[in-house]
């Protein structure tokens, strides 16, 4: 397994990491993802470690803390072999202090996560959403105190806009606090919005992308095809409205090319979709999930080989969508392009 630096930090992370959203799954969303118990989770961890996956991602909101509890139990006795990433800020209850990123909430959320995970430190502690009601100065100071206390090693964010990331980094620089090193983002062949603003920002500011839902919310598994009904066992029957939107024709166009390349390479459709992501600038790690061992082993087949340049070009072309304002002038006019060359033209990392 290739390892990469997480942004501008010294932390080395595997190119693929494991998302524990299926662990202890309950409720309409996470229950549809899976309900992996501790015994099954230990087996998943065994397979990951054998393959070189040492980073495991979760969040307090995943099944109301059950994901962290199951992950902690599955990692028992192996804590020093792994990197644990978790997230907070989304609501964990109906009380006034049960959501957001206030100082009291962050400290309590960190203590709760440490207890559920059965560990004395969190390697990467991320804000799961921007809290517009709490001053950024308070947020960054609280995170800095957790780092100084040794309870958190690095901090990051998830699903922030460009200005929210930059404001956080500016406050950190002004007060001498640790900077965020990671941005956990949605990015896939059918969802490339990350490239327009957040990817250039990540390059400029040294943020490593941790990619969630790299298979487009389960749409790039190879089971969804043009002219065919949604498979009976697909989680999309219950979770489609929770995830990123996509136009059906765009999805089918991308899947058509994925299937062509699958026939050419002998690889599975999801392996090709994951391999494409691993070549993109700023991507430090792609988070894969799995409901069972078969699915996990298939996703592990995304590394150890590379798509041909011509195949990458075909995927780039079919997955491209018109740039939103204010970025579309850079695509259409030579003068703008010279001043703002596309980030995706930058040298890509080998998978």
PDB file of N, CA, C and O in Angstrom, residues 57-129:
ATOM      1  N   UNK A  57     -11.601   5.644   9.623  1.00  0.00           N
ATOM      2  CA  UNK A  57     -12.361   6.884   9.775  1.00  0.00           C
ATOM      3  C   UNK A  57     -13.762   6.611  10.292  1.00  0.00           C
ATOM      4  O   UNK A  57     -14.452   5.701   9.815  1.00  0.00           O
ATOM      5  N   UNK A  58     -14.198   7.420  11.253  1.00  0.00           N
ATOM      6  CA  UNK A  58     -15.533   7.296  11.807  1.00  0.00           C
ATOM      7  C   UNK A  58     -16.033   8.682  12.195  1.00  0.00           C
ATOM      8  O   UNK A  58     -15.466   9.690  11.799  1.00  0.00           O
ATOM      9  N   UNK A  59     -17.119   8.753  12.971  1.00  0.00           N
ATOM     10  CA  UNK A  59     -17.670  10.021  13.445  1.00  0.00           C
ATOM     11  C   UNK A  59     -18.615   9.736  14.592  1.00  0.00           C
ATOM     12  O   UNK A  59     -19.210   8.652  14.670  1.00  0.00           O
ATOM     13  N   UNK A  60     -18.777  10.717  15.486  1.00  0.00           N
ATOM     14  CA  UNK A  60     -19.677  10.492  16.611  1.00  0.00           C
ATOM     15  C   UNK A  60     -21.119  10.305  16.156  1.00  0.00           C
ATOM     16  O   UNK A  60     -21.885   9.545  16.755  1.00  0.00           O
ATOM     17  N   UNK A  61     -21.493  10.970  15.052  1.00  0.00           N
ATOM     18  CA  UNK A  61     -22.873  10.909  14.585  1.00  0.00           C
ATOM     19  C   UNK A  61     -23.213   9.587  13.894  1.00  0.00           C
ATOM     20  O   UNK A  61     -24.384   9.279  13.687  1.00  0.00           O
ATOM     21  N   UNK A  62     -22.200   8.797  13.529  1.00  0.00           N
ATOM     22  CA  UNK A  62     -22.472   7.513  12.888  1.00  0.00           C
ATOM     23  C   UNK A  62     -23.141   6.572  13.890  1.00  0.00           C
ATOM     24  O   UNK A  62     -22.496   6.081  14.826  1.00  0.00           O
ATOM     25  N   UNK A  63     -24.415   6.334  13.674  1.00  0.00           N
ATOM     26  CA  UNK A  63     -25.209   5.462  14.551  1.00  0.00           C
ATOM     27  C   UNK A  63     -25.096   5.877  16.019  1.00  0.00           C
ATOM     28  O   UNK A  63     -24.990   5.037  16.915  1.00  0.00           O
ATOM     29  N   UNK A  64     -25.110   7.216  16.237  1.00  0.00           N
ATOM     30  CA  UNK A  64     -25.134   7.783  17.594  1.00  0.00           C
ATOM     31  C   UNK A  64     -23.994   7.250  18.465  1.00  0.00           C
ATOM     32  O   UNK A  64     -24.194   6.924  19.642  1.00  0.00           O
ATOM     33  N   UNK A  65     -22.807   7.148  17.894  1.00  0.00           N
ATOM     34  CA  UNK A  65     -21.638   6.716  18.657  1.00  0.00           C
ATOM     35  C   UNK A  65     -21.321   5.245  18.551  1.00  0.00           C
ATOM     36  O   UNK A  65     -20.224   4.812  18.951  1.00  0.00           O
ATOM     37  N   UNK A  66     -22.239   4.442  18.023  1.00  0.00           N
ATOM     38  CA  UNK A  66     -22.007   2.997  17.958  1.00  0.00           C
ATOM     39  C   UNK A  66     -20.840   2.651  17.042  1.00  0.00           C
ATOM     40  O   UNK A  66     -20.111   1.690  17.306  1.00  0.00           O
ATOM     41  N   UNK A  67     -20.657   3.415  15.973  1.00  0.00           N
ATOM     42  CA  UNK A  67     -19.537   3.150  15.069  1.00  0.00           C
ATOM     43  C   UNK A  67     -18.206   3.296  15.801  1.00  0.00           C
ATOM     44  O   UNK A  67     -17.307   2.450  15.661  1.00  0.00           O
ATOM     45  N   UNK A  68     -18.068   4.360  16.590  1.00  0.00           N
ATOM     46  CA  UNK A  68     -16.829   4.540  17.352  1.00  0.00           C
ATOM     47  C   UNK A  68     -16.639   3.400  18.352  1.00  0.00           C
ATOM     48  O   UNK A  68     -15.513   2.911  18.538  1.00  0.00           O
ATOM     49  N   UNK A  69     -17.713   2.987  18.996  1.00  0.00           N
ATOM     50  CA  UNK A  69     -17.595   1.905  19.981  1.00  0.00           C
ATOM     51  C   UNK A  69     -17.149   0.594  19.339  1.00  0.00           C
ATOM     52  O   UNK A  69     -16.261  -0.096  19.858  1.00  0.00           O
ATOM     53  N   UNK A  70     -17.764   0.240  18.218  1.00  0.00           N
ATOM     54  CA  UNK A  70     -17.401  -1.001  17.545  1.00  0.00           C
ATOM     55  C   UNK A  70     -15.981  -0.916  16.996  1.00  0.00           C
ATOM     56  O   UNK A  70     -15.202  -1.879  17.102  1.00  0.00           O
ATOM     57  N   UNK A  71     -15.619   0.231  16.425  1.00  0.00           N
ATOM     58  CA  UNK A  71     -14.252   0.390  15.916  1.00  0.00           C
ATOM     59  C   UNK A  71     -13.245   0.270  17.049  1.00  0.00           C
ATOM     60  O   UNK A  71     -12.221  -0.418  16.911  1.00  0.00           O
ATOM     61  N   UNK A  72     -13.520   0.915  18.173  1.00  0.00           N
ATOM     62  CA  UNK A  72     -12.600   0.820  19.305  1.00  0.00           C
ATOM     63  C   UNK A  72     -12.411  -0.613  19.770  1.00  0.00           C
ATOM     64  O   UNK A  72     -11.281  -1.044  20.056  1.00  0.00           O
ATOM     65  N   UNK A  73     -13.497  -1.370  19.833  1.00  0.00           N
ATOM     66  CA  UNK A  73     -13.403  -2.772  20.253  1.00  0.00           C
ATOM     67  C   UNK A  73     -12.629  -3.594  19.229  1.00  0.00           C
ATOM     68  O   UNK A  73     -11.845  -4.478  19.589  1.00  0.00           O
ATOM     69  N   UNK A  74     -12.831  -3.307  17.938  1.00  0.00           N
ATOM     70  CA  UNK A  74     -12.152  -4.063  16.883  1.00  0.00           C
ATOM     71  C   UNK A  74     -10.657  -3.773  16.852  1.00  0.00           C
ATOM     72  O   UNK A  74      -9.864  -4.612  16.414  1.00  0.00           O
ATOM     73  N   UNK A  75     -10.269  -2.590  17.337  1.00  0.00           N
ATOM     74  CA  UNK A  75      -8.854  -2.202  17.326  1.00  0.00           C
ATOM     75  C   UNK A  75      -8.148  -2.527  18.640  1.00  0.00           C
ATOM     76  O   UNK A  75      -6.950  -2.255  18.772  1.00  0.00           O
ATOM     77  N   UNK A  76      -8.858  -3.118  19.568  1.00  0.00           N
ATOM     78  CA  UNK A  76      -8.264  -3.409  20.876  1.00  0.00           C
ATOM     79  C   UNK A  76      -6.988  -4.240  20.726  1.00  0.00           C
ATOM     80  O   UNK A  76      -6.956  -5.248  20.018  1.00  0.00           O
ATOM     81  N   UNK A  77      -5.913  -3.768  21.378  1.00  0.00           N
ATOM     82  CA  UNK A  77      -4.627  -4.450  21.310  1.00  0.00           C
ATOM     83  C   UNK A  77      -3.800  -4.080  20.098  1.00  0.00           C
ATOM     84  O   UNK A  77      -2.655  -4.546  19.958  1.00  0.00           O
ATOM     85  N   UNK A  78      -4.368  -3.232  19.220  1.00  0.00           N
ATOM     86  CA  UNK A  78      -3.640  -2.872  17.993  1.00  0.00           C
ATOM     87  C   UNK A  78      -3.575  -1.360  17.802  1.00  0.00           C
ATOM     88  O   UNK A  78      -3.315  -0.876  16.704  1.00  0.00           O
ATOM     89  N   UNK A  79      -3.795  -0.619  18.882  1.00  0.00           N
ATOM     90  CA  UNK A  79      -3.900   0.834  18.761  1.00  0.00           C
ATOM     91  C   UNK A  79      -2.663   1.470  18.147  1.00  0.00           C
ATOM     92  O   UNK A  79      -2.768   2.415  17.346  1.00  0.00           O
ATOM     93  N   UNK A  80      -1.489   0.999  18.499  1.00  0.00           N
ATOM     94  CA  UNK A  80      -0.263   1.630  17.998  1.00  0.00           C
ATOM     95  C   UNK A  80       0.011   1.317  16.531  1.00  0.00           C
ATOM     96  O   UNK A  80       0.923   1.897  15.930  1.00  0.00           O
ATOM     97  N   UNK A  81      -0.752   0.411  15.937  1.00  0.00           N
ATOM     98  CA  UNK A  81      -0.564   0.059  14.526  1.00  0.00           C
ATOM     99  C   UNK A  81      -1.403   0.926  13.591  1.00  0.00           C
ATOM    100  O   UNK A  81      -1.225   0.851  12.366  1.00  0.00           O
ATOM    101  N   UNK A  82      -2.300   1.733  14.140  1.00  0.00           N
ATOM    102  CA  UNK A  82      -3.299   2.370  13.293  1.00  0.00           C
ATOM    103  C   UNK A  82      -3.386   3.880  13.523  1.00  0.00           C
ATOM    104  O   UNK A  82      -2.895   4.417  14.524  1.00  0.00           O
ATOM    105  N   UNK A  83      -4.049   4.524  12.571  1.00  0.00           N
ATOM    106  CA  UNK A  83      -4.403   5.937  12.653  1.00  0.00           C
ATOM    107  C   UNK A  83      -5.920   6.009  12.780  1.00  0.00           C
ATOM    108  O   UNK A  83      -6.642   5.447  11.954  1.00  0.00           O
ATOM    109  N   UNK A  84      -6.399   6.703  13.810  1.00  0.00           N
ATOM    110  CA  UNK A  84      -7.840   6.844  14.014  1.00  0.00           C
ATOM    111  C   UNK A  84      -8.252   8.268  13.678  1.00  0.00           C
ATOM    112  O   UNK A  84      -7.691   9.237  14.193  1.00  0.00           O
ATOM    113  N   UNK A  85      -9.254   8.368  12.821  1.00  0.00           N
ATOM    114  CA  UNK A  85      -9.828   9.655  12.446  1.00  0.00           C
ATOM    115  C   UNK A  85     -11.301   9.657  12.838  1.00  0.00           C
ATOM    116  O   UNK A  85     -12.024   8.714  12.528  1.00  0.00           O
ATOM    117  N   UNK A  86     -11.730  10.694  13.522  1.00  0.00           N
ATOM    118  CA  UNK A  86     -13.151  10.823  13.830  1.00  0.00           C
ATOM    119  C   UNK A  86     -13.582  12.271  13.666  1.00  0.00           C
ATOM    120  O   UNK A  86     -12.750  13.164  13.486  1.00  0.00           O
ATOM    121  N   UNK A  87     -14.888  12.491  13.715  1.00  0.00           N
ATOM    122  CA  UNK A  87     -15.447  13.810  13.416  1.00  0.00           C
ATOM    123  C   UNK A  87     -16.540  14.159  14.417  1.00  0.00           C
ATOM    124  O   UNK A  87     -17.171  13.268  14.986  1.00  0.00           O
ATOM    125  N   UNK A  88     -16.756  15.474  14.590  1.00  0.00           N
ATOM    126  CA  UNK A  88     -17.831  15.949  15.452  1.00  0.00           C
ATOM    127  C   UNK A  88     -18.347  17.276  14.920  1.00  0.00           C
ATOM    128  O   UNK A  88     -17.755  17.854  14.013  1.00  0.00           O
ATOM    129  N   UNK A  89     -19.447  17.749  15.467  1.00  0.00           N
ATOM    130  CA  UNK A  89     -20.105  19.040  15.182  1.00  0.00           C
ATOM    131  C   UNK A  89     -21.560  18.843  14.785  1.00  0.00           C
ATOM    132  O   UNK A  89     -22.390  19.707  15.046  1.00  0.00           O
ATOM    133  N   UNK A  90     -21.895  17.729  14.129  1.00  0.00           N
ATOM    134  CA  UNK A  90     -23.285  17.477  13.770  1.00  0.00           C
ATOM    135  C   UNK A  90     -24.075  17.111  15.029  1.00  0.00           C
ATOM    136  O   UNK A  90     -23.503  16.675  16.030  1.00  0.00           O
ATOM    137  N   UNK A  91     -25.402  17.285  14.993  1.00  0.00           N
ATOM    138  CA  UNK A  91     -26.201  17.048  16.203  1.00  0.00           C
ATOM    139  C   UNK A  91     -26.103  15.616  16.729  1.00  0.00           C
ATOM    140  O   UNK A  91     -26.230  14.659  15.978  1.00  0.00           O
ATOM    141  N   UNK A  92     -25.912  15.516  18.040  1.00  0.00           N
ATOM    142  CA  UNK A  92     -25.918  14.219  18.723  1.00  0.00           C
ATOM    143  C   UNK A  92     -27.084  14.110  19.700  1.00  0.00           C
ATOM    144  O   UNK A  92     -27.166  13.168  20.485  1.00  0.00           O
ATOM    145  N   UNK A  93     -27.960  15.080  19.667  1.00  0.00           N
ATOM    146  CA  UNK A  93     -29.122  15.100  20.549  1.00  0.00           C
ATOM    147  C   UNK A  93     -29.930  16.356  20.293  1.00  0.00           C
ATOM    148  O   UNK A  93     -29.597  17.156  19.416  1.00  0.00           O
ATOM    149  N   UNK A  94     -30.978  16.554  21.087  1.00  0.00           N
ATOM    150  CA  UNK A  94     -31.862  17.701  20.901  1.00  0.00           C
ATOM    151  C   UNK A  94     -31.538  18.868  21.819  1.00  0.00           C
ATOM    152  O   UNK A  94     -32.171  19.923  21.738  1.00  0.00           O
ATOM    153  N   UNK A  95     -30.574  18.709  22.692  1.00  0.00           N
ATOM    154  CA  UNK A  95     -30.233  19.771  23.633  1.00  0.00           C
ATOM    155  C   UNK A  95     -29.486  20.913  22.977  1.00  0.00           C
ATOM    156  O   UNK A  95     -28.885  20.743  21.908  1.00  0.00           O
ATOM    157  N   UNK A  96     -29.475  22.094  23.607  1.00  0.00           N
ATOM    158  CA  UNK A  96     -28.811  23.259  23.007  1.00  0.00           C
ATOM    159  C   UNK A  96     -27.297  23.099  22.862  1.00  0.00           C
ATOM    160  O   UNK A  96     -26.681  23.768  22.035  1.00  0.00           O
ATOM    161  N   UNK A  97     -26.694  22.208  23.650  1.00  0.00           N
ATOM    162  CA  UNK A  97     -25.249  22.002  23.554  1.00  0.00           C
ATOM    163  C   UNK A  97     -24.858  20.732  22.834  1.00  0.00           C
ATOM    164  O   UNK A  97     -23.698  20.310  22.901  1.00  0.00           O
ATOM    165  N   UNK A  98     -25.820  20.107  22.142  1.00  0.00           N
ATOM    166  CA  UNK A  98     -25.568  18.811  21.514  1.00  0.00           C
ATOM    167  C   UNK A  98     -25.152  18.913  20.056  1.00  0.00           C
ATOM    168  O   UNK A  98     -25.066  17.894  19.355  1.00  0.00           O
ATOM    169  N   UNK A  99     -24.903  20.117  19.584  1.00  0.00           N
ATOM    170  CA  UNK A  99     -24.479  20.303  18.195  1.00  0.00           C
ATOM    171  C   UNK A  99     -23.541  21.490  18.126  1.00  0.00           C
ATOM    172  O   UNK A  99     -23.487  22.324  19.034  1.00  0.00           O
ATOM    173  N   UNK A 100     -22.798  21.556  17.024  1.00  0.00           N
ATOM    174  CA  UNK A 100     -21.930  22.701  16.813  1.00  0.00           C
ATOM    175  C   UNK A 100     -20.507  22.478  17.277  1.00  0.00           C
ATOM    176  O   UNK A 100     -20.103  21.363  17.617  1.00  0.00           O
ATOM    177  N   UNK A 101     -19.743  23.589  17.303  1.00  0.00           N
ATOM    178  CA  UNK A 101     -18.304  23.510  17.588  1.00  0.00           C
ATOM    179  C   UNK A 101     -17.886  24.489  18.675  1.00  0.00           C
ATOM    180  O   UNK A 101     -16.794  25.044  18.638  1.00  0.00           O
ATOM    181  N   UNK A 102     -18.764  24.722  19.641  1.00  0.00           N
ATOM    182  CA  UNK A 102     -18.386  25.568  20.769  1.00  0.00           C
ATOM    183  C   UNK A 102     -17.263  24.898  21.561  1.00  0.00           C
ATOM    184  O   UNK A 102     -17.030  23.691  21.431  1.00  0.00           O
ATOM    185  N   UNK A 103     -16.594  25.681  22.387  1.00  0.00           N
ATOM    186  CA  UNK A 103     -15.509  25.122  23.194  1.00  0.00           C
ATOM    187  C   UNK A 103     -16.007  23.949  24.044  1.00  0.00           C
ATOM    188  O   UNK A 103     -15.402  22.875  24.067  1.00  0.00           O
ATOM    189  N   UNK A 104     -17.135  24.150  24.731  1.00  0.00           N
ATOM    190  CA  UNK A 104     -17.645  23.081  25.601  1.00  0.00           C
ATOM    191  C   UNK A 104     -18.034  21.852  24.797  1.00  0.00           C
ATOM    192  O   UNK A 104     -17.777  20.713  25.216  1.00  0.00           O
ATOM    193  N   UNK A 105     -18.648  22.065  23.629  1.00  0.00           N
ATOM    194  CA  UNK A 105     -19.054  20.913  22.808  1.00  0.00           C
ATOM    195  C   UNK A 105     -17.841  20.153  22.301  1.00  0.00           C
ATOM    196  O   UNK A 105     -17.823  18.905  22.314  1.00  0.00           O
ATOM    197  N   UNK A 106     -16.813  20.853  21.814  1.00  0.00           N
ATOM    198  CA  UNK A 106     -15.639  20.172  21.263  1.00  0.00           C
ATOM    199  C   UNK A 106     -14.902  19.378  22.337  1.00  0.00           C
ATOM    200  O   UNK A 106     -14.474  18.238  22.099  1.00  0.00           O
ATOM    201  N   UNK A 107     -14.751  19.964  23.515  1.00  0.00           N
ATOM    202  CA  UNK A 107     -14.050  19.260  24.587  1.00  0.00           C
ATOM    203  C   UNK A 107     -14.849  18.026  25.012  1.00  0.00           C
ATOM    204  O   UNK A 107     -14.292  16.927  25.177  1.00  0.00           O
ATOM    205  N   UNK A 108     -16.170  18.196  25.161  1.00  0.00           N
ATOM    206  CA  UNK A 108     -16.998  17.057  25.549  1.00  0.00           C
ATOM    207  C   UNK A 108     -17.029  15.991  24.467  1.00  0.00           C
ATOM    208  O   UNK A 108     -16.949  14.786  24.757  1.00  0.00           O
ATOM    209  N   UNK A 109     -17.130  16.430  23.202  1.00  0.00           N
ATOM    210  CA  UNK A 109     -17.164  15.471  22.095  1.00  0.00           C
ATOM    211  C   UNK A 109     -15.866  14.684  22.009  1.00  0.00           C
ATOM    212  O   UNK A 109     -15.875  13.474  21.733  1.00  0.00           O
ATOM    213  N   UNK A 110     -14.753  15.361  22.244  1.00  0.00           N
ATOM    214  CA  UNK A 110     -13.461  14.663  22.214  1.00  0.00           C
ATOM    215  C   UNK A 110     -13.384  13.639  23.341  1.00  0.00           C
ATOM    216  O   UNK A 110     -12.974  12.495  23.122  1.00  0.00           O
ATOM    217  N   UNK A 111     -13.779  14.033  24.547  1.00  0.00           N
ATOM    218  CA  UNK A 111     -13.755  13.097  25.685  1.00  0.00           C
ATOM    219  C   UNK A 111     -14.670  11.902  25.430  1.00  0.00           C
ATOM    220  O   UNK A 111     -14.306  10.756  25.719  1.00  0.00           O
ATOM    221  N   UNK A 112     -15.848  12.165  24.863  1.00  0.00           N
ATOM    222  CA  UNK A 112     -16.775  11.067  24.564  1.00  0.00           C
ATOM    223  C   UNK A 112     -16.195  10.125  23.511  1.00  0.00           C
ATOM    224  O   UNK A 112     -16.326   8.900  23.617  1.00  0.00           O
ATOM    225  N   UNK A 113     -15.550  10.702  22.490  1.00  0.00           N
ATOM    226  CA  UNK A 113     -14.960   9.875  21.436  1.00  0.00           C
ATOM    227  C   UNK A 113     -13.816   9.029  21.984  1.00  0.00           C
ATOM    228  O   UNK A 113     -13.680   7.843  21.640  1.00  0.00           O
ATOM    229  N   UNK A 114     -12.990   9.620  22.827  1.00  0.00           N
ATOM    230  CA  UNK A 114     -11.886   8.864  23.434  1.00  0.00           C
ATOM    231  C   UNK A 114     -12.428   7.678  24.228  1.00  0.00           C
ATOM    232  O   UNK A 114     -11.889   6.565  24.160  1.00  0.00           O
ATOM    233  N   UNK A 115     -13.503   7.921  24.976  1.00  0.00           N
ATOM    234  CA  UNK A 115     -14.093   6.843  25.775  1.00  0.00           C
ATOM    235  C   UNK A 115     -14.668   5.747  24.888  1.00  0.00           C
ATOM    236  O   UNK A 115     -14.419   4.551  25.118  1.00  0.00           O
ATOM    237  N   UNK A 116     -15.430   6.148  23.852  1.00  0.00           N
ATOM    238  CA  UNK A 116     -16.047   5.139  22.986  1.00  0.00           C
ATOM    239  C   UNK A 116     -14.990   4.359  22.199  1.00  0.00           C
ATOM    240  O   UNK A 116     -15.151   3.156  21.962  1.00  0.00           O
ATOM    241  N   UNK A 117     -13.946   5.031  21.782  1.00  0.00           N
ATOM    242  CA  UNK A 117     -12.898   4.378  20.995  1.00  0.00           C
ATOM    243  C   UNK A 117     -11.917   3.593  21.866  1.00  0.00           C
ATOM    244  O   UNK A 117     -11.110   2.810  21.350  1.00  0.00           O
ATOM    245  N   UNK A 118     -11.960   3.812  23.172  1.00  0.00           N
ATOM    246  CA  UNK A 118     -11.062   3.094  24.070  1.00  0.00           C
ATOM    247  C   UNK A 118      -9.605   3.461  23.857  1.00  0.00           C
ATOM    248  O   UNK A 118      -8.723   2.595  23.908  1.00  0.00           O
ATOM    249  N   UNK A 119      -9.340   4.747  23.673  1.00  0.00           N
ATOM    250  CA  UNK A 119      -7.973   5.198  23.391  1.00  0.00           C
ATOM    251  C   UNK A 119      -7.682   6.468  24.174  1.00  0.00           C
ATOM    252  O   UNK A 119      -8.589   7.090  24.742  1.00  0.00           O
ATOM    253  N   UNK A 120      -6.401   6.835  24.215  1.00  0.00           N
ATOM    254  CA  UNK A 120      -6.019   8.055  24.928  1.00  0.00           C
ATOM    255  C   UNK A 120      -5.743   9.222  23.991  1.00  0.00           C
ATOM    256  O   UNK A 120      -5.457  10.323  24.451  1.00  0.00           O
ATOM    257  N   UNK A 121      -5.833   8.974  22.660  1.00  0.00           N
ATOM    258  CA  UNK A 121      -5.608  10.076  21.718  1.00  0.00           C
ATOM    259  C   UNK A 121      -6.297   9.781  20.399  1.00  0.00           C
ATOM    260  O   UNK A 121      -6.503   8.621  20.031  1.00  0.00           O
ATOM    261  N   UNK A 122      -6.662  10.860  19.722  1.00  0.00           N
ATOM    262  CA  UNK A 122      -7.257  10.784  18.389  1.00  0.00           C
ATOM    263  C   UNK A 122      -6.243  11.355  17.414  1.00  0.00           C
ATOM    264  O   UNK A 122      -5.767  12.489  17.585  1.00  0.00           O
ATOM    265  N   UNK A 123      -5.896  10.594  16.402  1.00  0.00           N
ATOM    266  CA  UNK A 123      -4.857  11.038  15.471  1.00  0.00           C
ATOM    267  C   UNK A 123      -5.319  12.202  14.598  1.00  0.00           C
ATOM    268  O   UNK A 123      -4.549  13.116  14.316  1.00  0.00           O
ATOM    269  N   UNK A 124      -6.574  12.146  14.140  1.00  0.00           N
ATOM    270  CA  UNK A 124      -7.118  13.226  13.316  1.00  0.00           C
ATOM    271  C   UNK A 124      -8.536  13.519  13.798  1.00  0.00           C
ATOM    272  O   UNK A 124      -9.427  12.679  13.692  1.00  0.00           O
ATOM    273  N   UNK A 125      -8.740  14.725  14.319  1.00  0.00           N
ATOM    274  CA  UNK A 125     -10.034  15.154  14.862  1.00  0.00           C
ATOM    275  C   UNK A 125     -10.579  16.224  13.915  1.00  0.00           C
ATOM    276  O   UNK A 125      -9.979  17.279  13.746  1.00  0.00           O
ATOM    277  N   UNK A 126     -11.739  15.926  13.297  1.00  0.00           N
ATOM    278  CA  UNK A 126     -12.256  16.810  12.253  1.00  0.00           C
ATOM    279  C   UNK A 126     -13.604  17.420  12.625  1.00  0.00           C
ATOM    280  O   UNK A 126     -14.423  16.769  13.273  1.00  0.00           O
ATOM    281  N   UNK A 127     -13.805  18.652  12.180  1.00  0.00           N
ATOM    282  CA  UNK A 127     -15.098  19.305  12.315  1.00  0.00           C
ATOM    283  C   UNK A 127     -15.979  18.820  11.176  1.00  0.00           C
ATOM    284  O   UNK A 127     -15.647  19.011  10.009  1.00  0.00           O
ATOM    285  N   UNK A 128     -17.114  18.225  11.514  1.00  0.00           N
ATOM    286  CA  UNK A 128     -17.967  17.578  10.514  1.00  0.00           C
ATOM    287  C   UNK A 128     -18.814  18.583   9.737  1.00  0.00           C
ATOM    288  O   UNK A 128     -19.412  18.239   8.715  1.00  0.00           O
ATOM    289  N   UNK A 129     -18.896  19.808  10.240  1.00  0.00           N
ATOM    290  CA  UNK A 129     -19.654  20.859   9.570  1.00  0.00           C
ATOM    291  C   UNK A 129     -19.226  22.197  10.155  1.00  0.00           C
ATOM    292  O   UNK A 129     -18.754  22.261  11.299  1.00  0.00           O
TER     293      UNK A 129
END
